[in-house]
């Protein structure tokens, strides 16, 4: 995980420029790319959260769009988990000194994200 501190790579590019294009790839490839991105995100969270290129509007949008457009529940579930972590990281960076505001943040963000996916 320490090696992630110096890596300067836009990991969201692995989703391709269009989520629609990503969703045309074989499911096993989609799953492996997303599990890799989830592992990379977890490493960044542990070691260097401020240098994670996925924590950006572009990254959040890609995972939220993937969550909304994927018909596969496994893909949607992984995209949801990553989206929650990314949005939480962005919000936490705005409330760095307010521990109370951050304490239940992931729960609240998951409720908002789940509201997007309920018809």
Backbone as JSON, one array per atom type, in Angstrom:
{
  "sequence": "XXXXXXXXXXXXXXXXXXXXXXXXXXXXXXXXXXXXXXXXXXXXXXXXXXXXXXXXXXXXXXXXXXXXXXXXXXXXXXXXXXXXXXXXXXXXXXXXXXXXXXXXXXXXXXXXXXXXXXX",
  "N": [[0.79, -1.22, 0.0], [2.02, 1.25, 0.57], [3.28, 2.05, -1.75], [1.39, 3.34, -3.23], [1.35, 6.01, -2.61], [2.98, 7.52, -4.29], [2.03, 7.14, -6.86], [0.78, 8.42, -9.82], [-1.85, 8.26, -11.46], [-4.77, 8.18, -13.41], [-7.17, 6.4, -12.31], [-9.83, 6.06, -12.95], [-9.97, 6.01, -15.65], [-9.88, 3.38, -16.38], [-12.46, 2.61, -16.55], [-13.23, 3.38, -19.0], [-14.0, 5.97, -21.41], [-16.7, 6.21, -21.63], [-19.39, 5.07, -19.74], [-21.3, 3.51, -20.86], [-19.91, 2.16, -22.87], [-18.16, 0.67, -21.26], [-20.01, -1.05, -20.07], [-20.58, -2.77, -22.13], [-18.59, -4.57, -22.21], [-17.42, -7.93, -21.47], [-18.98, -9.52, -18.64], [-17.27, -10.69, -16.72], [-14.91, -9.3, -17.09], [-15.74, -6.67, -16.48], [-16.36, -7.06, -13.77], [-13.84, -7.79, -12.72], [-12.31, -5.5, -13.25], [-13.68, -3.61, -11.67], [-13.4, -4.75, -9.09], [-10.68, -4.54, -8.85], [-10.39, -1.73, -8.91], [-11.77, -1.15, -6.58], [-10.07, -2.32, -4.68], [-7.77, -0.76, -5.1], [-8.77, 1.75, -4.34], [-9.26, 1.23, -1.62], [-6.64, 0.89, -0.73], [-5.6, 3.47, -1.15], [-7.25, 4.88, 0.65], [-6.25, 3.93, 3.05], [-3.56, 4.73, 3.07], [-2.87, 7.11, 1.54], [-5.09, 9.19, 1.3], [-5.58, 11.73, 0.15], [-4.35, 11.78, -2.3], [-5.73, 10.26, -4.06], [-6.9, 9.67, -7.19], [-9.42, 8.91, -7.93], [-11.18, 10.13, -6.25], [-12.95, 12.42, -7.11], [-15.06, 14.7, -8.96], [-15.41, 13.56, -11.5], [-14.76, 10.85, -11.04], [-16.69, 10.1, -9.09], [-19.04, 10.55, -10.55], [-18.76, 8.67, -12.62], [-18.93, 6.2, -11.23], [-21.45, 6.43, -10.03], [-23.05, 6.63, -12.31], [-22.54, 4.14, -13.43], [-23.64, 2.52, -11.45], [-26.34, 3.18, -11.75], [-26.9, 2.43, -14.4], [-26.12, -0.21, -14.86], [-27.23, -3.53, -15.35], [-26.59, -5.73, -13.98], [-26.49, -7.18, -10.82], [-24.22, -7.71, -9.22], [-22.25, -6.05, -10.31], [-23.46, -3.56, -9.95], [-23.56, -3.51, -7.15], [-20.83, -3.41, -6.38], [-20.11, -1.0, -7.62], [-21.76, 0.73, -6.19], [-20.7, 0.56, -3.56], [-18.13, 1.63, -3.98], [-18.83, 4.19, -4.88], [-20.09, 5.26, -2.6], [-17.89, 5.39, -0.84], [-16.24, 7.18, -2.24], [-17.8, 9.57, -2.42], [-18.1, 10.02, 0.3], [-15.44, 10.55, 1.0], [-15.01, 12.97, -0.34], [-16.91, 14.65, 0.92], [-16.0, 14.46, 3.56], [-13.55, 15.73, 3.35], [-14.34, 18.33, 3.28], [-15.32, 18.74, 5.78], [-13.33, 18.39, 7.68], [-12.54, 19.1, 10.29], [-14.77, 18.66, 11.77], [-15.8, 16.27, 13.56], [-18.2, 15.18, 14.44], [-19.99, 15.66, 12.36], [-18.92, 13.99, 10.45], [-19.2, 11.44, 11.47], [-21.55, 9.81, 11.0], [-21.65, 9.9, 8.31], [-21.18, 8.09, 6.07], [-23.38, 6.4, 6.28], [-25.53, 8.18, 5.87], [-24.91, 9.08, 3.28], [-25.11, 6.67, 1.89], [-27.85, 6.26, 2.09], [-28.83, 8.38, 0.5], [-27.72, 7.67, -1.98], [-28.92, 5.18, -2.37], [-31.53, 6.06, -2.67], [-31.46, 7.08, -5.21], [-31.48, 4.81, -6.78], [-33.84, 3.53, -6.32], [-36.99, 2.86, -7.68]],
  "CA": [[0.0, 0.0, 0.0], [2.86, 2.45, 0.61], [3.64, 2.43, -3.12], [0.33, 4.16, -3.81], [1.57, 7.43, -2.31], [3.66, 8.22, -5.38], [1.44, 6.83, -8.16], [-0.03, 9.49, -10.41], [-2.59, 7.63, -12.55], [-6.21, 8.39, -13.33], [-7.73, 5.06, -12.27], [-11.18, 6.06, -13.53], [-9.83, 5.72, -17.08], [-10.13, 1.95, -16.61], [-13.88, 2.46, -16.87], [-13.32, 3.92, -20.35], [-14.57, 7.31, -21.46], [-18.15, 6.11, -21.53], [-19.86, 3.93, -18.95], [-22.04, 2.67, -21.8], [-18.91, 1.3, -23.49], [-17.71, -0.26, -20.22], [-21.05, -2.05, -19.83], [-20.63, -3.73, -23.23], [-17.52, -5.55, -21.99], [-17.89, -9.15, -20.78], [-19.21, -9.32, -17.21], [-16.1, -11.06, -15.92], [-13.96, -8.19, -17.2], [-16.3, -5.59, -15.68], [-16.21, -7.42, -12.36], [-12.43, -7.74, -12.34], [-11.87, -4.1, -13.23], [-14.27, -2.95, -10.51], [-12.79, -5.23, -7.85], [-9.34, -3.93, -8.82], [-10.56, -0.33, -8.52], [-12.15, -1.14, -5.17], [-8.85, -2.59, -3.91], [-6.92, 0.44, -5.22], [-9.39, 2.78, -3.51], [-9.02, 0.87, -0.22], [-5.23, 1.18, -0.43], [-5.48, 4.92, -1.04], [-7.89, 5.3, 1.9], [-5.39, 3.56, 4.17], [-2.22, 5.31, 3.02], [-2.77, 8.47, 0.99], [-6.43, 9.53, 0.81], [-5.65, 12.98, -0.61], [-3.77, 11.63, -3.63], [-6.56, 9.31, -4.81], [-7.48, 10.34, -8.36], [-10.83, 8.55, -8.08], [-11.97, 11.05, -5.43], [-13.14, 13.61, -7.95], [-16.39, 14.67, -9.57], [-15.38, 12.61, -12.61], [-14.81, 9.5, -10.47], [-18.01, 9.89, -8.48], [-20.04, 10.48, -11.61], [-18.6, 7.4, -13.33], [-19.45, 5.09, -10.43], [-22.9, 6.6, -9.87], [-23.65, 6.28, -13.59], [-22.43, 2.69, -13.54], [-24.63, 1.98, -10.53], [-27.68, 3.4, -12.29], [-27.1, 1.84, -15.74], [-25.81, -1.64, -14.93], [-28.34, -4.44, -15.1], [-26.05, -6.83, -13.19], [-26.49, -6.79, -9.41], [-22.86, -7.72, -8.67], [-21.58, -4.84, -10.79], [-24.11, -2.45, -9.25], [-23.18, -3.54, -5.73], [-19.46, -2.91, -6.26], [-20.15, 0.43, -7.99], [-22.4, 1.42, -5.06], [-19.73, 0.64, -2.46], [-17.08, 2.58, -4.34], [-19.44, 5.52, -4.92], [-20.28, 5.71, -1.21], [-16.58, 5.75, -0.3], [-15.73, 8.38, -2.9], [-18.58, 10.73, -1.98], [-17.74, 10.23, 1.71], [-14.12, 11.19, 1.03], [-15.17, 14.37, -0.76], [-17.62, 15.38, 1.98], [-15.12, 14.51, 4.73], [-12.5, 16.74, 3.13], [-14.95, 19.63, 3.53], [-15.65, 18.81, 7.2], [-12.19, 17.72, 8.3], [-12.47, 19.4, 11.72], [-16.06, 18.39, 12.41], [-15.9, 14.82, 13.74], [-19.61, 14.81, 14.6], [-20.59, 15.65, 11.02], [-18.37, 12.87, 9.68], [-19.41, 10.15, 12.12], [-22.59, 9.02, 10.33], [-21.67, 10.36, 6.93], [-21.34, 7.0, 5.1], [-24.77, 5.94, 6.36], [-26.38, 9.17, 5.21], [-24.61, 9.06, 1.84], [-25.68, 5.44, 1.32], [-29.29, 6.48, 1.95], [-29.04, 9.23, -0.67], [-27.41, 6.89, -3.19], [-29.99, 4.18, -2.53], [-32.72, 6.75, -3.16], [-31.31, 7.22, -6.67], [-31.69, 3.54, -7.46], [-35.21, 3.02, -6.09], [-37.95, 3.4, -8.65]],
  "C": [[0.83, 1.28, 0.0], [3.21, 2.95, -0.78], [2.61, 3.35, -3.75], [0.52, 5.66, -3.57], [2.14, 8.18, -3.5], [3.05, 7.97, -6.76], [0.55, 7.97, -8.61], [-0.73, 8.91, -11.65], [-4.07, 7.87, -12.33], [-6.91, 7.03, -13.44], [-9.1, 4.97, -12.91], [-11.12, 5.77, -15.03], [-10.04, 4.24, -17.38], [-11.6, 1.67, -16.89], [-14.18, 2.85, -18.31], [-13.97, 5.3, -20.3], [-16.09, 7.3, -21.28], [-18.54, 4.88, -20.73], [-20.62, 2.97, -19.86], [-21.09, 1.69, -22.5], [-18.42, 0.25, -22.5], [-18.72, -1.38, -20.04], [-21.21, -3.03, -20.99], [-19.52, -4.77, -23.11], [-18.09, -6.79, -21.32], [-17.99, -8.91, -19.26], [-17.99, -9.67, -16.36], [-15.05, -9.95, -15.95], [-14.45, -6.98, -16.39], [-16.07, -5.84, -14.2], [-14.76, -7.3, -11.91], [-11.89, -6.32, -12.29], [-12.41, -3.4, -11.99], [-13.66, -3.45, -9.2], [-11.36, -4.71, -7.72], [-9.43, -2.48, -8.36], [-10.97, -0.22, -7.06], [-10.92, -1.39, -4.29], [-7.9, -1.39, -3.94], [-7.46, 1.54, -4.31], [-9.15, 2.5, -2.03], [-7.58, 1.14, 0.18], [-5.01, 2.68, -0.27], [-6.08, 5.41, 0.27], [-6.97, 5.05, 3.1], [-4.09, 4.36, 4.23], [-2.19, 6.78, 2.62], [-4.1, 8.94, 0.44], [-6.49, 10.79, -0.06], [-5.05, 12.87, -2.01], [-4.54, 10.65, -4.5], [-7.25, 10.04, -5.95], [-8.95, 9.98, -8.57], [-11.73, 9.48, -7.28], [-12.05, 12.38, -6.16], [-14.57, 13.57, -8.47], [-16.48, 13.66, -10.71], [-15.51, 11.17, -12.1], [-16.17, 9.18, -9.88], [-19.08, 9.71, -9.54], [-19.97, 9.15, -12.33], [-19.21, 6.25, -12.53], [-20.95, 5.21, -10.18], [-23.62, 6.22, -11.17], [-23.63, 4.76, -13.8], [-23.47, 2.01, -12.65], [-26.04, 2.07, -11.13], [-27.94, 2.65, -13.6], [-26.84, 0.34, -15.82], [-27.04, -2.47, -14.6], [-27.9, -5.62, -14.22], [-25.93, -6.4, -11.73], [-25.1, -6.8, -8.79], [-22.1, -6.46, -9.06], [-22.15, -3.62, -10.07], [-23.68, -2.36, -7.8], [-21.77, -2.99, -5.53], [-19.41, -1.42, -6.57], [-20.74, 1.25, -6.85], [-21.4, 1.61, -3.92], [-18.63, 1.65, -2.75], [-17.63, 4.0, -4.35], [-19.63, 6.08, -3.52], [-18.95, 6.17, -0.62], [-16.05, 7.03, -0.92], [-16.47, 9.63, -2.46], [-18.26, 11.05, -0.52], [-16.4, 10.94, 1.83], [-14.2, 12.66, 0.66], [-15.84, 15.18, 0.34], [-16.72, 15.52, 3.21], [-14.03, 15.55, 4.56], [-13.03, 18.15, 3.38], [-15.24, 19.85, 5.02], [-14.54, 18.16, 8.03], [-12.12, 17.94, 9.82], [-13.74, 19.04, 12.48], [-16.3, 16.89, 12.5], [-17.35, 14.36, 13.86], [-20.27, 14.72, 13.24], [-20.13, 14.45, 10.22], [-18.75, 11.51, 10.23], [-20.44, 9.26, 11.42], [-22.7, 9.32, 8.85], [-21.9, 9.21, 5.93], [-22.77, 6.46, 5.11], [-25.69, 6.9, 5.63], [-26.17, 9.16, 3.7], [-25.19, 7.8, 1.2], [-27.19, 5.56, 1.16], [-29.62, 7.32, 0.73], [-28.79, 8.46, -1.96], [-28.47, 5.82, -3.43], [-31.27, 4.81, -3.04], [-32.66, 6.94, -4.68], [-31.73, 5.95, -7.4], [-33.08, 2.96, -7.23], [-36.17, 3.69, -7.05], [-39.18, 3.93, -7.96]]
}
